[in-house]
Amino acid sequence: MGNFSQKIDKFIEIFVNQNGYVRVLEGLRNTLTIAVLGLIIGILIGTLIATVRVIPKYKLLPRVLNGFCSFYVGFFRGTPMVVQLLLFYFVALPLAGRHMTGVQVAICVFGLNSGAYISEIMRSGILSVDPGQMEAGRAVGLNFGTTMMKVVLPQAVKNILPTLGNEFITLVKETSVVSFVGAADLYVAFNYIGSNSYEFMVPYLVMALIYILLVLIISAGIKIMERSLRKSDRRH
Amino acid sequence: MIDVINLEKHFGGTQVLRGISVKIEKGDIVVVIGPSGSGKSTFLRCLNCMEDPTGGQIIFNGVDIADQRVDINVHRRHMGMVFQHFNLFNNKTVIENIMLAPVHLRCQDLRRAKRSNFFNRIGNVFRKGEQKKELLPVTAGKAEIRREAREEALSLLKRIGLEDKADVYPATLSGGQKQRVAIVRSLAMNPDVILFDEPTSALDPEMVGEVLDLMKALAREGMTMIIVTHEMGFAREVANKVLFIDEGQILESGSPEEFFGNPKNPRLKEFLSKVL
């Protein structure tokens, strides 16, 4: 046990006295930035794709769009996140002749990736809303898009909020792979502390604790949101 | 007002409507009856293109709305619809349900008017005297549109005695209350005609009366109504024209006295003997 308290002392020494906490805070900030912005981009892309996929397909344009969306979803669900990060950083960026920081790349890829997953979540949400809601909107003269925005999507989001929360939690945890493209997230910060003290046990334990804490906070937030959205279901 | 000419509808290989022609004048109360699966609901849903007709014409206020190129949303504003399952917007309160479409569409019109005024004003700088384009009147702002719509919605709610329910969600209402709100929601658009798709079929028996009473009141005020229903008593009392549809065709039509008193078509006789 004496051994373990030594390890803790070493960790505290680097964490507090050698400014390890600055790196951790930076990593935490990057992790959260990537996850939150990724989720926002993902929701926008996902909602768009889901809407395209439920448009009645009589005409050519919806069919073409639908084909494109299936390809998109197929690609991003068919390859691992790491592969997408590497492809974006080492193939897409050089081809486009641009430069982006690791965090920016991670935000883009997380957004594109979660967009594919959220589109499927969103689609099931839209399909879970009674088709009569769309009909009623159309019957009073609103067009497809307006009815979608004002009536169907709010109800769909309410139905899928728990699943959407899961997706966010997944995103937060998956940020641990962004060091592949040089973004400094939580993992990088604790890895730094570990390699400076030649002692990895405590840093990685603390890292796990922080991830768990993050997830607990997010879950609590989702629960609160759910409760306020369920307002319209109450029967008294 | 509505002139249906040889209306046809296929679902895949099955033909549901086989050439329906009927003329509906302003103020008519048309009741459509028929056995289930006869196509009467499809007929009604084709009238506002909820189902796109596959053949024939529907001339509504001089425009063929069965034509795919027509902007159906514009015409649906003048055609209310009431559904069997009410279809109130679950995420909106009662009063928002009624206000949503009027507010949105008036704001949309306002935006369009402002936009076209903006461009015309610029254009007018280069136009001379009489060539100058007139600007569209912009009377009310967004807040005023909302306030007006709210007042209208409240007076509609007062009419059905539900003004105290204005700010509750539809989930808290009884079936009869929901359907009455659905009816005034379509009234809020000041439609020329209201289509009723079995408005009382999903109601508990004791709630049928309140909905029918509201419909009778509308009928007395001269609203044009097309009603698919199984309420024969209501048809006899209120309708001025009754249609019997079976297998996608109108087999008999006429005034309720003649229709119920002296039916000619054997299928109608059989149907009436079962339901009356």
Short mmCIF file of C-alpha atoms in Angstrom, two decimals:
data_model
loop_
_atom_site.label_atom_id
_atom_site.label_comp_id
_atom_site.label_asym_id
_atom_site.label_seq_id
_atom_site.Cartn_x
_atom_site.Cartn_y
_atom_site.Cartn_z
CA MET A 1 0.00 0.00 0.00
CA GLY A 2 2.98 2.24 0.67
CA ASN A 3 3.80 1.80 -2.97
CA PHE A 4 0.41 3.14 -4.01
CA SER A 5 0.59 6.25 -1.82
CA GLN A 6 3.97 6.93 -3.37
CA LYS A 7 2.35 6.81 -6.77
CA ILE A 8 -0.32 9.23 -5.65
CA ASP A 9 2.31 11.59 -4.31
CA LYS A 10 4.11 11.46 -7.64
CA PHE A 11 0.89 12.21 -9.48
CA ILE A 12 0.02 15.13 -7.23
CA GLU A 13 3.51 16.46 -7.59
CA ILE A 14 3.22 16.66 -11.37
CA PHE A 15 -0.48 17.53 -11.41
CA VAL A 16 -0.19 20.46 -9.03
CA ASN A 17 3.38 21.61 -8.91
CA GLN A 18 4.46 21.03 -12.50
CA ASN A 19 1.31 22.52 -13.98
CA GLY A 20 -0.15 19.16 -15.00
CA TYR A 21 -3.59 20.51 -14.17
CA VAL A 22 -3.25 23.12 -16.91
CA ARG A 23 -2.86 20.36 -19.48
CA VAL A 24 -5.76 18.43 -17.98
CA LEU A 25 -8.02 21.47 -18.11
CA GLU A 26 -6.95 22.11 -21.67
CA GLY A 27 -7.62 18.49 -22.54
CA LEU A 28 -11.01 18.66 -20.87
CA ARG A 29 -11.83 21.80 -22.83
CA ASN A 30 -10.82 20.17 -26.11
CA THR A 31 -12.72 16.99 -25.32
CA LEU A 32 -15.89 18.93 -24.54
CA THR A 33 -15.48 21.30 -27.51
CA ILE A 34 -15.10 18.41 -29.92
CA ALA A 35 -18.03 16.49 -28.44
CA VAL A 36 -20.41 19.45 -28.16
CA LEU A 37 -19.66 21.02 -31.54
CA GLY A 38 -19.59 17.55 -33.09
CA LEU A 39 -23.04 16.88 -31.63
CA ILE A 40 -24.43 20.20 -32.89
CA ILE A 41 -23.09 19.64 -36.41
CA GLY A 42 -24.30 16.06 -36.18
CA ILE A 43 -27.81 17.10 -35.20
CA LEU A 44 -27.99 19.59 -38.08
CA ILE A 45 -26.72 17.07 -40.63
CA GLY A 46 -28.75 14.25 -39.12
CA THR A 47 -31.99 16.21 -39.14
CA LEU A 48 -31.43 17.25 -42.73
CA ILE A 49 -30.71 13.70 -43.87
CA ALA A 50 -33.60 12.26 -41.89
CA THR A 51 -35.97 14.81 -43.42
CA VAL A 52 -34.72 14.04 -46.93
CA ARG A 53 -35.27 10.36 -46.27
CA VAL A 54 -38.90 10.75 -45.25
CA ILE A 55 -39.90 13.06 -48.15
CA PRO A 56 -42.32 11.22 -50.44
CA LYS A 57 -40.29 10.02 -53.39
CA TYR A 58 -42.40 10.71 -56.46
CA LYS A 59 -40.04 13.17 -58.03
CA LEU A 60 -36.49 12.92 -59.28
CA LEU A 61 -34.80 15.38 -56.92
CA PRO A 62 -35.84 13.66 -53.67
CA ARG A 63 -34.70 10.35 -55.17
CA VAL A 64 -31.26 11.68 -56.06
CA LEU A 65 -30.88 13.31 -52.64
CA ASN A 66 -32.01 10.11 -51.00
CA GLY A 67 -29.41 8.12 -52.89
CA PHE A 68 -26.69 10.52 -51.80
CA CYS A 69 -27.84 10.35 -48.17
CA SER A 70 -27.81 6.53 -48.16
CA PHE A 71 -24.26 6.61 -49.47
CA TYR A 72 -23.24 9.12 -46.82
CA VAL A 73 -24.75 7.14 -43.98
CA GLY A 74 -23.31 3.91 -45.37
CA PHE A 75 -19.82 5.37 -45.52
CA PHE A 76 -19.74 6.89 -42.06
CA ARG A 77 -21.30 3.91 -40.37
CA GLY A 78 -19.14 1.50 -42.33
CA THR A 79 -15.73 2.82 -41.31
CA PRO A 80 -14.22 3.31 -37.83
CA MET A 81 -13.90 6.81 -36.43
CA VAL A 82 -10.10 6.55 -36.40
CA VAL A 83 -10.05 5.72 -40.10
CA GLN A 84 -12.28 8.72 -40.82
CA LEU A 85 -10.00 11.01 -38.80
CA LEU A 86 -6.95 9.76 -40.65
CA LEU A 87 -8.65 10.01 -44.03
CA PHE A 88 -9.77 13.55 -43.31
CA TYR A 89 -6.40 14.67 -41.99
CA PHE A 90 -4.07 12.88 -44.39
CA VAL A 91 -6.20 12.59 -47.55
CA ALA A 92 -8.99 15.15 -47.71
CA LEU A 93 -7.04 18.13 -46.32
CA PRO A 94 -3.93 17.75 -48.53
CA LEU A 95 -6.18 17.21 -51.57
CA ALA A 96 -8.04 20.41 -50.74
CA GLY A 97 -4.72 22.14 -50.07
CA ARG A 98 -5.83 23.39 -46.66
CA HIS A 99 -4.47 23.28 -43.19
CA MET A 100 -6.50 22.71 -40.04
CA THR A 101 -5.57 22.07 -36.45
CA GLY A 102 -6.16 18.68 -34.92
CA VAL A 103 -9.11 19.96 -32.89
CA GLN A 104 -10.79 21.49 -35.95
CA VAL A 105 -10.34 18.24 -37.87
CA ALA A 106 -11.77 16.30 -34.94
CA ILE A 107 -14.81 18.61 -34.74
CA CYS A 108 -15.51 18.17 -38.45
CA VAL A 109 -15.12 14.41 -38.42
CA PHE A 110 -17.14 13.99 -35.23
CA GLY A 111 -19.87 16.13 -36.73
CA LEU A 112 -19.94 14.20 -40.00
CA ASN A 113 -19.78 10.88 -38.21
CA SER A 114 -22.45 11.56 -35.63
CA GLY A 115 -24.58 13.10 -38.41
CA ALA A 116 -24.80 9.66 -39.97
CA TYR A 117 -25.86 8.00 -36.71
CA ILE A 118 -28.19 10.81 -35.66
CA SER A 119 -29.91 10.72 -39.05
CA GLU A 120 -31.02 7.17 -38.33
CA ILE A 121 -32.07 8.07 -34.79
CA MET A 122 -33.93 11.10 -36.09
CA ARG A 123 -35.60 9.11 -38.84
CA SER A 124 -36.97 6.61 -36.36
CA GLY A 125 -38.11 9.60 -34.30
CA ILE A 126 -39.93 11.15 -37.24
CA LEU A 127 -41.53 7.82 -38.11
CA SER A 128 -42.68 7.46 -34.51
CA VAL A 129 -44.81 10.61 -34.82
CA ASP A 130 -48.38 9.90 -35.91
CA PRO A 131 -48.65 10.57 -39.68
CA GLY A 132 -51.89 12.39 -38.85
CA GLN A 133 -49.78 15.24 -37.44
CA MET A 134 -48.21 15.86 -40.83
CA GLU A 135 -51.59 15.53 -42.53
CA ALA A 136 -53.18 18.01 -40.16
CA GLY A 137 -50.41 20.52 -40.82
CA ARG A 138 -50.72 20.11 -44.55
CA ALA A 139 -54.51 20.34 -44.34
CA VAL A 140 -54.38 23.85 -42.85
CA GLY A 141 -52.17 24.99 -45.72
CA LEU A 142 -48.68 24.72 -44.22
CA ASN A 143 -46.08 23.23 -46.53
CA PHE A 144 -44.02 20.11 -45.86
CA GLY A 145 -41.01 21.96 -44.47
CA THR A 146 -42.98 24.20 -42.11
CA THR A 147 -45.06 21.32 -40.77
CA MET A 148 -41.86 19.37 -40.25
CA MET A 149 -40.19 22.22 -38.35
CA LYS A 150 -43.12 23.30 -36.23
CA VAL A 151 -45.02 20.12 -35.56
CA VAL A 152 -43.27 16.87 -36.43
CA LEU A 153 -39.65 17.48 -35.46
CA PRO A 154 -40.38 18.84 -31.95
CA GLN A 155 -42.36 15.69 -31.22
CA ALA A 156 -39.72 13.49 -32.84
CA VAL A 157 -36.96 15.07 -30.77
CA LYS A 158 -38.95 14.47 -27.62
CA ASN A 159 -39.25 10.79 -28.49
CA ILE A 160 -35.58 10.32 -29.28
CA LEU A 161 -34.02 12.47 -26.56
CA PRO A 162 -32.76 9.51 -24.51
CA THR A 163 -31.15 7.98 -27.59
CA LEU A 164 -29.70 11.33 -28.56
CA GLY A 165 -28.22 11.60 -25.08
CA ASN A 166 -26.59 8.22 -25.58
CA GLU A 167 -25.09 9.47 -28.81
CA PHE A 168 -23.64 12.48 -26.99
CA ILE A 169 -22.15 10.24 -24.31
CA THR A 170 -20.64 8.05 -27.03
CA LEU A 171 -19.15 11.16 -28.64
CA VAL A 172 -17.60 12.33 -25.39
CA LYS A 173 -15.97 8.97 -24.86
CA GLU A 174 -14.86 8.55 -28.45
CA THR A 175 -12.90 11.79 -28.32
CA SER A 176 -10.16 9.67 -26.74
CA VAL A 177 -9.01 8.75 -30.26
CA VAL A 178 -8.39 12.29 -31.50
CA SER A 179 -4.72 12.15 -30.53
CA PHE A 180 -4.33 10.29 -33.84
CA VAL A 181 -4.54 13.66 -35.59
CA GLY A 182 -2.68 15.59 -32.91
CA ALA A 183 -5.53 17.05 -30.92
CA ALA A 184 -4.76 17.33 -27.20
CA ASP A 185 -7.70 15.81 -25.36
CA LEU A 186 -8.01 14.34 -21.87
CA TYR A 187 -6.14 11.19 -22.84
CA VAL A 188 -3.18 13.21 -24.14
CA ALA A 189 -3.06 15.25 -20.94
CA PHE A 190 -2.96 12.24 -18.64
CA ASN A 191 -0.58 10.43 -20.94
CA TYR A 192 1.72 13.41 -20.56
CA ILE A 193 1.55 13.25 -16.78
CA GLY A 194 2.15 9.54 -16.92
CA SER A 195 5.18 9.68 -19.14
CA ASN A 196 6.73 12.47 -17.10
CA SER A 197 6.49 10.51 -13.88
CA TYR A 198 7.06 7.07 -15.45
CA GLU A 199 3.94 6.14 -13.54
CA PHE A 200 0.65 5.50 -15.39
CA MET A 201 -1.57 3.81 -12.84
CA VAL A 202 -2.92 6.84 -11.00
CA PRO A 203 -3.22 9.21 -14.03
CA TYR A 204 -5.29 6.68 -15.97
CA LEU A 205 -7.47 5.97 -12.96
CA VAL A 206 -8.14 9.68 -12.53
CA MET A 207 -8.84 9.92 -16.28
CA ALA A 208 -11.46 7.20 -16.03
CA LEU A 209 -13.01 8.98 -13.05
CA ILE A 210 -13.28 12.23 -15.00
CA TYR A 211 -14.97 10.45 -17.92
CA ILE A 212 -17.46 8.84 -15.56
CA LEU A 213 -18.15 12.17 -13.91
CA LEU A 214 -18.73 13.83 -17.29
CA VAL A 215 -21.15 11.12 -18.33
CA LEU A 216 -23.06 11.37 -15.06
CA ILE A 217 -23.44 15.12 -15.46
CA ILE A 218 -24.64 14.74 -19.04
CA SER A 219 -27.17 12.07 -18.04
CA ALA A 220 -28.56 14.35 -15.36
CA GLY A 221 -28.84 17.21 -17.87
CA ILE A 222 -30.73 14.99 -20.32
CA LYS A 223 -33.13 13.93 -17.62
CA ILE A 224 -33.96 17.55 -16.85
CA MET A 225 -34.49 18.34 -20.52
CA GLU A 226 -36.69 15.31 -20.94
CA ARG A 227 -38.88 16.36 -18.08
CA SER A 228 -39.46 19.82 -19.50
CA LEU A 229 -40.21 18.40 -22.95
CA ARG A 230 -42.73 15.93 -21.56
CA LYS A 231 -44.88 18.87 -20.51
CA SER A 232 -47.34 18.33 -23.34
CA ASP A 233 -47.95 14.70 -22.34
CA ARG A 234 -49.23 15.43 -18.89
CA ARG A 235 -52.88 14.70 -18.49
CA HIS A 236 -53.88 17.13 -15.80
CA MET B 1 -67.71 25.81 -56.08
CA ILE B 2 -66.15 22.35 -56.29
CA ASP B 3 -66.59 20.55 -59.55
CA VAL B 4 -65.30 16.99 -59.48
CA ILE B 5 -64.96 15.52 -62.94
CA ASN B 6 -64.32 11.84 -63.46
CA LEU B 7 -62.04 11.51 -60.43
CA GLU B 8 -59.91 8.38 -60.34
CA LYS B 9 -57.47 7.02 -57.79
CA HIS B 10 -55.24 3.97 -57.97
CA PHE B 11 -53.21 2.59 -55.11
CA GLY B 12 -50.64 0.53 -56.95
CA GLY B 13 -52.68 -1.95 -58.97
CA THR B 14 -56.00 -1.51 -57.17
CA GLN B 15 -58.41 1.12 -58.40
CA VAL B 16 -60.17 2.72 -55.47
CA LEU B 17 -62.09 5.47 -57.23
CA ARG B 18 -63.57 4.69 -60.64
CA GLY B 19 -64.63 7.95 -62.12
CA ILE B 20 -66.52 10.07 -59.62
CA SER B 21 -68.26 13.20 -60.86
CA VAL B 22 -70.16 15.53 -58.59
CA LYS B 23 -70.90 19.21 -58.41
CA ILE B 24 -70.88 20.97 -55.06
CA GLU B 25 -72.35 24.45 -54.77
CA LYS B 26 -71.67 27.06 -52.15
CA GLY B 27 -73.67 26.34 -48.99
CA ASP B 28 -74.17 22.69 -49.82
CA ILE B 29 -74.07 20.13 -47.04
CA VAL B 30 -73.02 16.95 -48.79
CA VAL B 31 -73.01 13.73 -46.83
CA VAL B 32 -71.15 10.76 -48.25
CA ILE B 33 -72.12 7.33 -47.03
CA GLY B 34 -71.15 3.84 -48.05
CA PRO B 35 -69.84 0.54 -46.71
CA SER B 36 -66.28 0.44 -45.39
CA GLY B 37 -63.69 0.03 -48.10
CA SER B 38 -65.99 1.68 -50.62
CA GLY B 39 -63.63 4.57 -51.26
CA LYS B 40 -65.59 7.31 -49.52
CA SER B 41 -62.69 8.41 -47.32
CA THR B 42 -60.33 8.26 -50.27
CA PHE B 43 -62.74 10.42 -52.22
CA LEU B 44 -62.74 13.01 -49.46
CA ARG B 45 -58.97 12.91 -49.09
CA CYS B 46 -58.57 13.38 -52.83
CA LEU B 47 -60.61 16.57 -52.68
CA ASN B 48 -57.78 18.46 -50.97
CA CYS B 49 -55.11 16.26 -52.55
CA MET B 50 -54.19 14.62 -49.27
CA GLU B 51 -54.09 11.69 -51.66
CA ASP B 52 -53.03 12.75 -55.13
CA PRO B 53 -55.73 11.80 -57.62
CA THR B 54 -54.44 9.65 -60.48
CA GLY B 55 -57.03 10.84 -62.96
CA GLY B 56 -59.76 13.38 -63.52
CA GLN B 57 -60.14 16.96 -62.40
CA ILE B 58 -61.15 18.82 -59.27
CA ILE B 59 -62.10 22.37 -60.15
CA PHE B 60 -62.03 24.39 -56.93
CA ASN B 61 -62.80 28.10 -57.28
CA GLY B 62 -61.94 27.90 -60.96
CA VAL B 63 -58.61 26.09 -60.61
CA ASP B 64 -57.93 22.43 -61.30
CA ILE B 65 -56.22 21.43 -58.07
CA ALA B 66 -55.71 17.84 -59.21
CA ASP B 67 -53.04 19.26 -61.51
CA GLN B 68 -49.64 18.49 -59.98
CA ARG B 69 -48.24 21.87 -61.02
CA VAL B 70 -50.72 23.84 -58.92
CA ASP B 71 -49.42 24.98 -55.53
CA ILE B 72 -51.81 22.95 -53.43
CA ASN B 73 -50.87 24.73 -50.18
CA VAL B 74 -52.54 27.93 -51.38
CA HIS B 75 -55.82 26.13 -52.06
CA ARG B 76 -55.75 24.06 -48.88
CA ARG B 77 -56.01 27.31 -46.93
CA HIS B 78 -59.53 27.63 -48.28
CA MET B 79 -60.40 24.00 -47.59
CA GLY B 80 -60.56 22.96 -43.98
CA MET B 81 -60.30 19.34 -42.99
CA VAL B 82 -61.42 17.54 -39.87
CA PHE B 83 -60.05 14.06 -39.21
CA GLN B 84 -61.42 10.96 -37.57
CA HIS B 85 -58.58 10.97 -35.03
CA PHE B 86 -58.64 14.77 -34.49
CA ASN B 87 -54.91 15.16 -35.22
CA LEU B 88 -54.44 18.14 -32.99
CA PHE B 89 -50.79 19.17 -32.81
CA ASN B 90 -49.67 17.39 -29.64
CA ASN B 91 -46.74 19.72 -28.99
CA LYS B 92 -48.90 22.86 -29.06
CA THR B 93 -51.43 24.13 -26.59
CA VAL B 94 -55.04 24.39 -27.64
CA ILE B 95 -54.82 28.04 -28.59
CA GLU B 96 -51.51 27.54 -30.40
CA ASN B 97 -53.17 24.77 -32.37
CA ILE B 98 -55.72 27.25 -33.62
CA MET B 99 -53.27 30.12 -34.15
CA LEU B 100 -50.41 28.23 -35.77
CA ALA B 101 -51.50 28.25 -39.39
CA PRO B 102 -53.10 31.73 -39.49
CA VAL B 103 -50.11 33.36 -37.81
CA HIS B 104 -47.56 31.51 -39.89
CA LEU B 105 -49.27 32.16 -43.20
CA ARG B 106 -49.98 35.81 -42.48
CA CYS B 107 -46.38 36.35 -41.40
CA GLN B 108 -45.29 34.62 -44.57
CA ASP B 109 -47.48 36.95 -46.62
CA LEU B 110 -46.07 39.89 -44.70
CA ARG B 111 -42.50 38.82 -45.46
CA ARG B 112 -43.36 38.39 -49.12
CA ALA B 113 -45.04 41.79 -49.31
CA LYS B 114 -42.08 43.46 -47.66
CA ARG B 115 -39.65 41.70 -49.98
CA SER B 116 -41.54 42.64 -53.11
CA ASN B 117 -41.96 46.23 -51.87
CA PHE B 118 -38.24 46.40 -51.27
CA PHE B 119 -37.41 45.42 -54.83
CA ASN B 120 -40.17 47.52 -56.33
CA ARG B 121 -38.97 50.55 -54.42
CA ILE B 122 -35.50 50.11 -55.87
CA GLY B 123 -36.99 49.50 -59.32
CA ASN B 124 -39.22 52.56 -59.03
CA VAL B 125 -36.17 54.79 -58.81
CA PHE B 126 -35.52 53.94 -62.46
CA ARG B 127 -39.15 53.91 -63.60
CA LYS B 128 -41.00 56.96 -64.77
CA GLY B 129 -44.36 58.36 -63.62
CA GLU B 130 -47.03 55.85 -64.59
CA GLN B 131 -44.70 52.90 -64.95
CA LYS B 132 -43.90 53.02 -61.27
CA LYS B 133 -45.12 49.84 -59.60
CA GLU B 134 -47.50 50.20 -56.73
CA LEU B 135 -46.35 49.01 -53.35
CA LEU B 136 -48.31 46.37 -51.48
CA PRO B 137 -49.91 47.64 -48.31
CA VAL B 138 -48.11 46.45 -45.18
CA THR B 139 -50.70 46.97 -42.49
CA ALA B 140 -49.74 44.94 -39.48
CA GLY B 141 -46.49 43.92 -37.85
CA LYS B 142 -45.74 40.45 -36.52
CA ALA B 143 -46.84 41.26 -32.99
CA GLU B 144 -50.11 42.64 -34.24
CA ILE B 145 -50.73 39.57 -36.40
CA ARG B 146 -50.19 37.38 -33.35
CA ARG B 147 -52.45 39.48 -31.19
CA GLU B 148 -55.23 39.50 -33.78
CA ALA B 149 -54.94 35.75 -34.33
CA ARG B 150 -55.04 35.21 -30.58
CA GLU B 151 -58.21 37.24 -30.26
CA GLU B 152 -59.83 35.33 -33.11
CA ALA B 153 -58.76 32.04 -31.60
CA LEU B 154 -60.13 33.03 -28.21
CA SER B 155 -63.48 34.01 -29.66
CA LEU B 156 -63.61 30.69 -31.52
CA LEU B 157 -62.85 28.88 -28.27
CA LYS B 158 -65.51 30.88 -26.52
CA ARG B 159 -67.96 29.76 -29.13
CA ILE B 160 -67.35 26.11 -28.24
CA GLY B 161 -67.18 26.94 -24.55
CA LEU B 162 -63.56 25.94 -24.10
CA GLU B 163 -61.92 29.31 -23.50
CA ASP B 164 -60.67 28.10 -20.13
CA LYS B 165 -58.78 25.32 -21.92
CA ALA B 166 -56.84 27.74 -24.14
CA ASP B 167 -53.47 27.08 -22.53
CA VAL B 168 -53.62 23.37 -21.89
CA TYR B 169 -52.20 20.66 -24.12
CA PRO B 170 -54.52 18.48 -26.20
CA ALA B 171 -53.60 15.38 -24.18
CA THR B 172 -55.75 16.73 -21.34
CA LEU B 173 -58.93 17.09 -23.42
CA SER B 174 -61.71 14.56 -23.94
CA GLY B 175 -62.34 13.21 -27.42
CA GLY B 176 -65.33 15.46 -27.98
CA GLN B 177 -63.40 18.52 -26.86
CA LYS B 178 -60.48 17.59 -29.13
CA GLN B 179 -62.74 17.24 -32.12
CA ARG B 180 -64.45 20.55 -31.45
CA VAL B 181 -61.06 22.24 -31.17
CA ALA B 182 -60.07 20.56 -34.44
CA ILE B 183 -63.19 21.98 -36.08
CA VAL B 184 -62.51 25.53 -34.91
CA ARG B 185 -58.87 25.11 -35.91
CA SER B 186 -60.02 24.65 -39.47
CA LEU B 187 -62.52 27.51 -39.02
CA ALA B 188 -59.67 29.84 -38.04
CA MET B 189 -58.51 29.83 -41.65
CA ASN B 190 -61.92 31.13 -42.81
CA PRO B 191 -62.26 28.27 -45.28
CA ASP B 192 -64.75 28.18 -48.14
CA VAL B 193 -65.47 24.54 -47.44
CA ILE B 194 -64.73 22.04 -44.68
CA LEU B 195 -64.17 18.36 -45.31
CA PHE B 196 -65.12 16.02 -42.46
CA ASP B 197 -63.61 12.54 -42.49
CA GLU B 198 -65.77 10.46 -40.13
CA PRO B 199 -65.59 13.13 -37.43
CA THR B 200 -67.54 11.16 -34.82
CA SER B 201 -66.31 7.62 -35.45
CA ALA B 202 -63.54 7.73 -32.86
CA LEU B 203 -65.68 9.30 -30.14
CA ASP B 204 -67.36 7.79 -27.11
CA PRO B 205 -71.12 7.72 -27.71
CA GLU B 206 -71.88 10.44 -25.17
CA MET B 207 -69.53 12.84 -26.95
CA VAL B 208 -70.95 12.41 -30.43
CA GLY B 209 -73.75 14.85 -29.70
CA GLU B 210 -71.59 17.87 -28.87
CA VAL B 211 -69.60 17.49 -32.09
CA LEU B 212 -72.69 17.02 -34.22
CA ASP B 213 -74.29 20.06 -32.59
CA LEU B 214 -71.32 22.19 -33.57
CA MET B 215 -71.50 20.86 -37.12
CA LYS B 216 -75.21 21.62 -37.27
CA ALA B 217 -74.54 25.16 -36.11
CA LEU B 218 -71.97 25.57 -38.88
CA ALA B 219 -74.45 24.22 -41.39
CA ARG B 220 -77.05 26.76 -40.29
CA GLU B 221 -74.52 29.54 -40.85
CA GLY B 222 -74.19 28.50 -44.46
CA MET B 223 -70.79 26.81 -44.32
CA THR B 224 -70.19 24.46 -47.23
CA MET B 225 -69.48 21.03 -45.83
CA ILE B 226 -68.63 17.63 -47.22
CA ILE B 227 -69.04 14.95 -44.61
CA VAL B 228 -68.17 11.29 -44.63
CA THR B 229 -70.11 9.74 -41.79
CA HIS B 230 -72.06 6.77 -40.49
CA GLU B 231 -74.52 9.02 -38.63
CA MET B 232 -77.61 8.42 -40.73
CA GLY B 233 -79.82 10.54 -38.50
CA PHE B 234 -77.47 13.48 -38.92
CA ALA B 235 -77.37 12.95 -42.69
CA ARG B 236 -81.13 12.96 -42.90
CA GLU B 237 -81.48 16.04 -40.74
CA VAL B 238 -78.72 18.30 -42.00
CA ALA B 239 -77.68 17.26 -45.50
CA ASN B 240 -79.15 18.72 -48.62
CA LYS B 241 -77.42 16.15 -50.75
CA VAL B 242 -76.49 12.57 -49.94
CA LEU B 243 -74.09 10.44 -51.97
CA PHE B 244 -73.86 6.67 -51.76
CA ILE B 245 -70.45 5.40 -52.81
CA ASP B 246 -69.60 1.76 -53.31
CA GLU B 247 -66.64 0.21 -55.11
CA GLY B 248 -65.36 3.61 -56.05
CA GLN B 249 -68.47 4.85 -57.80
CA ILE B 250 -71.41 7.02 -56.87
CA LEU B 251 -74.30 4.62 -57.07
CA GLU B 252 -76.99 7.01 -55.96
CA SER B 253 -77.27 10.64 -55.01
CA GLY B 254 -80.12 12.89 -54.13
CA SER B 255 -81.91 14.85 -51.46
CA PRO B 256 -82.10 13.08 -48.10
CA GLU B 257 -85.90 12.63 -48.32
CA GLU B 258 -85.65 10.82 -51.61
CA PHE B 259 -82.44 9.06 -50.68
CA PHE B 260 -83.67 7.56 -47.44
CA GLY B 261 -87.37 7.47 -48.26
CA ASN B 262 -87.25 6.01 -51.71
CA PRO B 263 -83.86 4.44 -52.51
CA LYS B 264 -83.63 2.98 -55.99
CA ASN B 265 -80.28 1.26 -56.19
CA PRO B 266 -80.47 -2.31 -54.83
CA ARG B 267 -77.09 -2.01 -53.09
CA LEU B 268 -78.19 1.15 -51.35
CA LYS B 269 -81.42 -0.56 -50.27
CA GLU B 270 -79.41 -3.41 -48.84
CA PHE B 271 -76.98 -1.01 -47.10
CA LEU B 272 -79.77 1.07 -45.59
CA SER B 273 -81.60 -2.00 -44.37
CA LYS B 274 -78.48 -2.95 -42.44
CA VAL B 275 -77.68 0.39 -40.88
CA LEU B 276 -81.08 1.93 -40.22
#
